[in-house]
């Protein structure tokens, strides 16, 4: 639809350029018309057009196509001059003339459209021309547009044709037949071939509906004299005006008002519209427009967002029109009848701005009035403004390395992020002497509590409107306290333990070395008592605050038992800029003793500034070290083999054995014994008599061999062994059961090979 309208308008504009050439238009299928009164039309013609024998009349085609609807013909005084003539004539075969119901047609000048009603509306154009009297345009508003999509059905068609917005209600409207044109050079014929009077195309809508406010003034301006004026959008549509006690009349561009009884009153203005003109108020159409207007001696308005409600000791900002030469400081100001004082005045090209300090109001609107003096009492300016509720400030405090916090730190600044107020104003954090200070770092606002402050406090904010001119943009209209209270205290930020605590031991050359955390370390045996923990309190800065940590030192022996005299657990509060503290690892450490040093922060939210949204955990660190030792261990233990098997003849089971052994075994890097070792010692064998035929006597034996031991606890192990034994015993005998022929003594060697499982207890010895 839009492209079709654009093509039509482009064609209409191009055709309008050739205003010198006469144009004849007649409905397609109509009778022949006399195209030229004198001379002839130089033929031949095309596209269904028919030229009469006299060469002056032409008949349109019965059904014109796009290529033959408009043709340009050459005309001459006679046929002999056709080849040299430069004169032309344009003929147009229009569509059938529409039947427009003018009484049912509505003109909307504010919306810029004409609603047609009738038949054959497809392609009908509306041409318009008018000069609005409420404005001063550079020239008349003229144009033309057409109906593209009329409604279809049994009822009369309807079609909305766009026109220029802002036309006067008495604008000249003309309809143009489909495919036709309008202009002084155009002569239009009807289907019978008769010339149509151009005024017969004049469209007089049955209703003219105004949809935008008719009265444009917010008050009656008396700043330039005793006569005021009220601007209206369509003064030509006003038939009469009534102003009550005042006198008023309609002039060319506005409603003139005289004899106003006082500038501190309101004037009730009633405008009666001309015939056929209506004002749309919702669905209703009215011919009387009423308004109550304040009388303003000087145009004045309250700046949006500055008239606050429910705010004590607040200020508002007024703007006086540049036409006013009044000095605000010389006037007496009242807000809802209460005195207000002028604090600041700023003059700009847009007018004079004044800041009035008031006691505040809870009313939904205020009346602001300026008078010359108490004696005279002449109101020179007055306005009514809607109040807006002061929003509650909402702030978020955040520290760079800790995230959001819910208190005011005294030892370091915190960034303040203030939520938007949702209007034109914004909140600015204000300092509170003796409690906290406020600084700016670029676009960032920082807050820091006073070092001597404590307890709880609400943040104080100033409400400002940054769109105000000059220093008014940085003036607090009102001071507002945050609805929540925050504690003022030191902000302790958990520091990295590894940067504050060192675990130091001497190397083999006696030089101190700082051991890295979370890595295993080995300490020379002769330097085993050189280890110590150094707490660097001097590295803490006041911005980091006090640190509360727990130091744990645990020393375990090679067998896993604890070395109590070397263990330590201590809770410390570290203050910034303190002295070093050295905590030695006490006790006389042994080979393969393990040292575990752990330092962690105490999880205390009342002390630390912990992130309220992301909790990664408090920093901690630990160090591990082991004292170097020998590669072999020789020790003594008590051994209880529950059952040994004597492999040497006579073989048999030796029940319940006990002895003391020495064991030599290799050690790994952690000081733990290897499974296999060399064993030797004294054993008591066969402590319980056997029930078999062979009777092994109770025997003391020297044993030596290999043993496999698996520790099951400190000083205890289970294992298996294979020994060579030298037995110190009597003869081995057998049971004869009373048979005198049986030899009771069993031949046997004092050397034997025995093996079996055992349990060992004790580990008394030394490393080699």
Short mmCIF file of N, CA and C in Angstrom, two decimals, residues 358-447:
data_model
loop_
_atom_site.label_atom_id
_atom_site.label_comp_id
_atom_site.label_asym_id
_atom_site.label_seq_id
_atom_site.Cartn_x
_atom_site.Cartn_y
_atom_site.Cartn_z
N UNK A 358 12.01 25.22 51.98
CA UNK A 358 10.71 25.15 52.65
C UNK A 358 10.80 24.22 53.85
N UNK A 359 9.72 24.17 54.61
CA UNK A 359 9.64 23.23 55.73
C UNK A 359 9.20 21.85 55.29
N UNK A 360 8.81 21.72 54.04
CA UNK A 360 8.33 20.44 53.53
C UNK A 360 6.82 20.40 53.53
N UNK A 361 6.28 19.44 52.78
CA UNK A 361 4.84 19.30 52.68
C UNK A 361 4.49 17.83 52.49
N UNK A 362 3.28 17.49 52.90
CA UNK A 362 2.77 16.13 52.68
C UNK A 362 1.62 16.14 51.68
N UNK A 363 1.34 17.29 51.07
CA UNK A 363 0.24 17.41 50.12
C UNK A 363 0.64 16.85 48.76
N UNK A 364 -0.32 16.34 47.99
CA UNK A 364 0.00 15.82 46.65
C UNK A 364 0.35 16.92 45.66
N UNK A 365 0.00 18.17 45.96
CA UNK A 365 0.39 19.28 45.10
C UNK A 365 0.58 20.53 45.96
N UNK A 366 1.30 21.48 45.40
CA UNK A 366 1.59 22.72 46.11
C UNK A 366 1.29 23.89 45.20
N UNK A 367 0.91 25.01 45.82
CA UNK A 367 0.71 26.27 45.11
C UNK A 367 1.84 27.20 45.52
N UNK A 368 2.62 27.62 44.55
CA UNK A 368 3.78 28.47 44.79
C UNK A 368 3.44 29.87 44.30
N UNK A 369 3.61 30.86 45.16
CA UNK A 369 3.19 32.22 44.84
C UNK A 369 4.29 33.20 45.21
N UNK A 370 4.45 34.22 44.36
CA UNK A 370 5.40 35.31 44.61
C UNK A 370 4.64 36.62 44.62
N UNK A 371 4.80 37.42 45.66
CA UNK A 371 4.17 38.73 45.76
C UNK A 371 5.23 39.80 45.87
N UNK A 372 4.82 41.02 45.53
CA UNK A 372 5.79 42.12 45.53
C UNK A 372 6.20 42.52 46.94
N UNK A 373 5.24 42.56 47.88
CA UNK A 373 5.54 42.94 49.26
C UNK A 373 4.35 42.57 50.13
N UNK A 374 4.54 42.62 51.41
CA UNK A 374 3.44 42.32 52.33
C UNK A 374 2.37 43.41 52.28
N UNK A 375 2.80 44.65 52.06
CA UNK A 375 1.84 45.75 52.05
C UNK A 375 1.03 45.74 50.76
N UNK A 376 1.75 45.69 49.65
CA UNK A 376 1.06 45.71 48.36
C UNK A 376 0.30 44.42 48.13
N UNK A 377 0.97 43.31 48.33
CA UNK A 377 0.33 42.01 48.19
C UNK A 377 -0.03 41.63 46.78
N UNK A 378 0.57 42.27 45.78
CA UNK A 378 0.29 41.93 44.39
C UNK A 378 1.01 40.65 44.01
N UNK A 379 0.25 39.70 43.54
CA UNK A 379 0.83 38.43 43.12
C UNK A 379 1.40 38.61 41.73
N UNK A 380 2.69 38.45 41.60
CA UNK A 380 3.35 38.62 40.30
C UNK A 380 3.69 37.30 39.65
N UNK A 381 3.61 36.20 40.37
CA UNK A 381 3.88 34.88 39.78
C UNK A 381 3.23 33.84 40.67
N UNK A 382 2.67 32.82 40.02
CA UNK A 382 2.04 31.74 40.78
C UNK A 382 1.97 30.50 39.90
N UNK A 383 2.12 29.36 40.52
CA UNK A 383 2.03 28.10 39.78
C UNK A 383 1.62 27.00 40.75
N UNK A 384 1.08 25.96 40.19
CA UNK A 384 0.71 24.76 40.95
C UNK A 384 1.52 23.59 40.42
N UNK A 385 2.11 22.84 41.32
CA UNK A 385 2.98 21.74 40.91
C UNK A 385 2.62 20.48 41.68
N UNK A 386 2.73 19.35 41.00
CA UNK A 386 2.53 18.06 41.65
C UNK A 386 3.78 17.68 42.43
N UNK A 387 3.58 17.16 43.62
CA UNK A 387 4.72 16.71 44.42
C UNK A 387 5.02 15.25 44.12
N UNK A 388 6.26 14.89 44.30
CA UNK A 388 6.68 13.50 44.09
C UNK A 388 7.26 12.99 45.41
N UNK A 389 6.96 11.75 45.77
CA UNK A 389 7.51 11.22 47.03
C UNK A 389 9.01 11.04 46.93
N UNK A 390 9.69 11.35 48.00
CA UNK A 390 11.13 11.16 48.03
C UNK A 390 11.42 9.68 48.17
N UNK A 391 12.15 9.07 47.24
CA UNK A 391 12.45 7.64 47.36
C UNK A 391 13.46 7.38 48.47
N UNK A 392 13.45 6.18 48.97
CA UNK A 392 14.43 5.80 49.99
C UNK A 392 15.75 5.43 49.36
N UNK A 393 16.85 5.99 49.85
CA UNK A 393 18.16 5.64 49.27
C UNK A 393 18.55 4.21 49.63
N UNK A 394 19.19 3.55 48.69
CA UNK A 394 19.69 2.20 48.89
C UNK A 394 21.14 2.16 48.43
N UNK A 395 22.02 1.73 49.34
CA UNK A 395 23.45 1.75 49.04
C UNK A 395 24.05 0.38 49.27
N UNK A 396 25.09 0.08 48.51
CA UNK A 396 25.86 -1.16 48.65
C UNK A 396 27.31 -0.78 48.87
N UNK A 397 27.90 -1.29 49.97
CA UNK A 397 29.30 -1.06 50.28
C UNK A 397 30.11 -2.26 49.83
N UNK A 398 31.23 -1.98 49.21
CA UNK A 398 32.03 -3.06 48.64
C UNK A 398 33.50 -2.71 48.76
N UNK A 399 34.30 -3.68 49.23
CA UNK A 399 35.74 -3.49 49.30
C UNK A 399 36.39 -4.23 48.13
N UNK A 400 37.48 -3.66 47.66
CA UNK A 400 38.09 -4.14 46.44
C UNK A 400 38.44 -5.61 46.48
N UNK A 401 39.00 -6.09 47.60
CA UNK A 401 39.46 -7.47 47.67
C UNK A 401 38.58 -8.35 48.55
N UNK A 402 37.41 -7.84 48.94
CA UNK A 402 36.55 -8.65 49.80
C UNK A 402 35.11 -8.73 49.32
N UNK A 403 34.74 -7.93 48.32
CA UNK A 403 33.37 -7.95 47.84
C UNK A 403 32.44 -7.14 48.73
N UNK A 404 31.14 -7.37 48.65
CA UNK A 404 30.17 -6.60 49.44
C UNK A 404 30.37 -6.80 50.94
N UNK A 405 30.19 -5.72 51.70
CA UNK A 405 30.28 -5.77 53.15
C UNK A 405 29.06 -5.07 53.73
N UNK A 406 28.78 -5.32 55.03
CA UNK A 406 27.61 -4.74 55.67
C UNK A 406 27.99 -3.81 56.82
N UNK A 407 29.18 -3.22 56.79
CA UNK A 407 29.62 -2.31 57.84
C UNK A 407 30.47 -1.22 57.20
N UNK A 408 30.82 -0.21 58.00
CA UNK A 408 31.66 0.90 57.53
C UNK A 408 33.06 0.68 58.09
N UNK A 409 34.06 0.43 57.25
CA UNK A 409 35.41 0.18 57.75
C UNK A 409 36.09 1.46 58.21
N UNK A 410 36.89 1.35 59.27
CA UNK A 410 37.60 2.50 59.81
C UNK A 410 39.06 2.55 59.38
N UNK A 411 39.59 1.46 58.86
CA UNK A 411 41.01 1.42 58.52
C UNK A 411 41.28 1.43 57.03
N UNK A 412 40.25 1.45 56.21
CA UNK A 412 40.45 1.46 54.77
C UNK A 412 39.15 1.93 54.12
N UNK A 413 39.23 2.52 52.93
CA UNK A 413 38.00 3.00 52.28
C UNK A 413 37.24 1.86 51.62
N UNK A 414 35.95 2.05 51.49
CA UNK A 414 35.07 1.10 50.78
C UNK A 414 34.32 1.87 49.72
N UNK A 415 34.08 1.19 48.61
CA UNK A 415 33.33 1.82 47.51
C UNK A 415 31.84 1.78 47.82
N UNK A 416 31.18 2.90 47.54
CA UNK A 416 29.74 3.01 47.77
C UNK A 416 29.03 3.06 46.42
N UNK A 417 28.10 2.14 46.22
CA UNK A 417 27.28 2.12 45.02
C UNK A 417 25.84 2.42 45.44
N UNK A 418 25.33 3.52 44.93
CA UNK A 418 23.99 3.98 45.30
C UNK A 418 23.03 3.59 44.19
N UNK A 419 21.93 2.92 44.57
CA UNK A 419 20.93 2.53 43.59
C UNK A 419 20.21 3.76 43.08
N UNK A 420 19.78 3.71 41.82
CA UNK A 420 19.06 4.83 41.22
C UNK A 420 17.74 5.07 41.90
N UNK A 421 17.34 6.34 41.93
CA UNK A 421 16.09 6.70 42.59
C UNK A 421 14.88 6.47 41.72
N UNK A 422 15.09 6.15 40.46
CA UNK A 422 13.97 5.89 39.56
C UNK A 422 13.39 7.14 38.94
N UNK A 423 13.88 8.34 39.24
CA UNK A 423 13.39 9.58 38.68
C UNK A 423 14.54 10.38 38.09
N UNK A 424 14.31 11.70 38.02
CA UNK A 424 15.34 12.56 37.46
C UNK A 424 16.45 12.85 38.46
N UNK A 425 16.19 12.65 39.74
CA UNK A 425 17.18 12.95 40.76
C UNK A 425 18.06 11.75 41.08
N UNK A 426 19.09 12.01 41.85
CA UNK A 426 19.98 10.94 42.30
C UNK A 426 20.48 11.28 43.70
N UNK A 427 20.91 10.25 44.42
CA UNK A 427 21.40 10.42 45.78
C UNK A 427 22.93 10.50 45.77
N UNK A 428 23.45 11.39 46.59
CA UNK A 428 24.89 11.57 46.74
C UNK A 428 25.22 11.40 48.21
N UNK A 429 26.18 10.52 48.50
CA UNK A 429 26.57 10.27 49.88
C UNK A 429 27.24 11.51 50.47
N UNK A 430 26.80 11.88 51.67
CA UNK A 430 27.34 13.06 52.34
C UNK A 430 28.12 12.62 53.57
N UNK A 431 29.23 13.31 53.91
CA UNK A 431 30.02 12.92 55.09
C UNK A 431 29.29 13.27 56.38
N UNK A 432 29.66 12.56 57.44
CA UNK A 432 29.10 12.79 58.77
C UNK A 432 30.28 13.03 59.71
N UNK A 433 30.44 14.25 60.13
CA UNK A 433 31.62 14.62 60.91
C UNK A 433 31.73 13.78 62.18
N UNK A 434 32.95 13.28 62.41
CA UNK A 434 33.21 12.46 63.58
C UNK A 434 32.79 11.02 63.44
N UNK A 435 32.12 10.68 62.33
CA UNK A 435 31.66 9.30 62.13
C UNK A 435 32.31 8.68 60.90
N UNK A 436 32.16 9.34 59.74
CA UNK A 436 32.80 8.82 58.53
C UNK A 436 33.03 9.98 57.57
N UNK A 437 33.98 9.77 56.67
CA UNK A 437 34.31 10.76 55.65
C UNK A 437 34.03 10.16 54.28
N UNK A 438 33.85 11.05 53.30
CA UNK A 438 33.52 10.64 51.93
C UNK A 438 34.52 11.30 51.00
N UNK A 439 35.10 10.51 50.10
CA UNK A 439 36.02 11.02 49.08
C UNK A 439 35.59 10.48 47.73
N UNK A 440 36.10 11.11 46.68
CA UNK A 440 35.78 10.70 45.31
C UNK A 440 37.07 10.33 44.59
N UNK A 441 37.02 9.22 43.87
CA UNK A 441 38.13 8.78 43.03
C UNK A 441 37.60 8.60 41.62
N UNK A 442 37.65 9.67 40.84
CA UNK A 442 37.02 9.63 39.53
C UNK A 442 35.51 9.58 39.68
N UNK A 443 34.91 8.54 39.11
CA UNK A 443 33.46 8.35 39.23
C UNK A 443 33.09 7.44 40.40
N UNK A 444 34.08 7.10 41.22
CA UNK A 444 33.85 6.18 42.34
C UNK A 444 33.78 6.97 43.64
N UNK A 445 32.77 6.66 44.46
CA UNK A 445 32.61 7.28 45.77
C UNK A 445 33.13 6.33 46.84
N UNK A 446 34.00 6.85 47.72
CA UNK A 446 34.62 6.04 48.75
C UNK A 446 34.20 6.56 50.12
N UNK A 447 34.02 5.63 51.06
CA UNK A 447 33.65 5.97 52.43
C UNK A 447 34.63 5.30 53.38
#
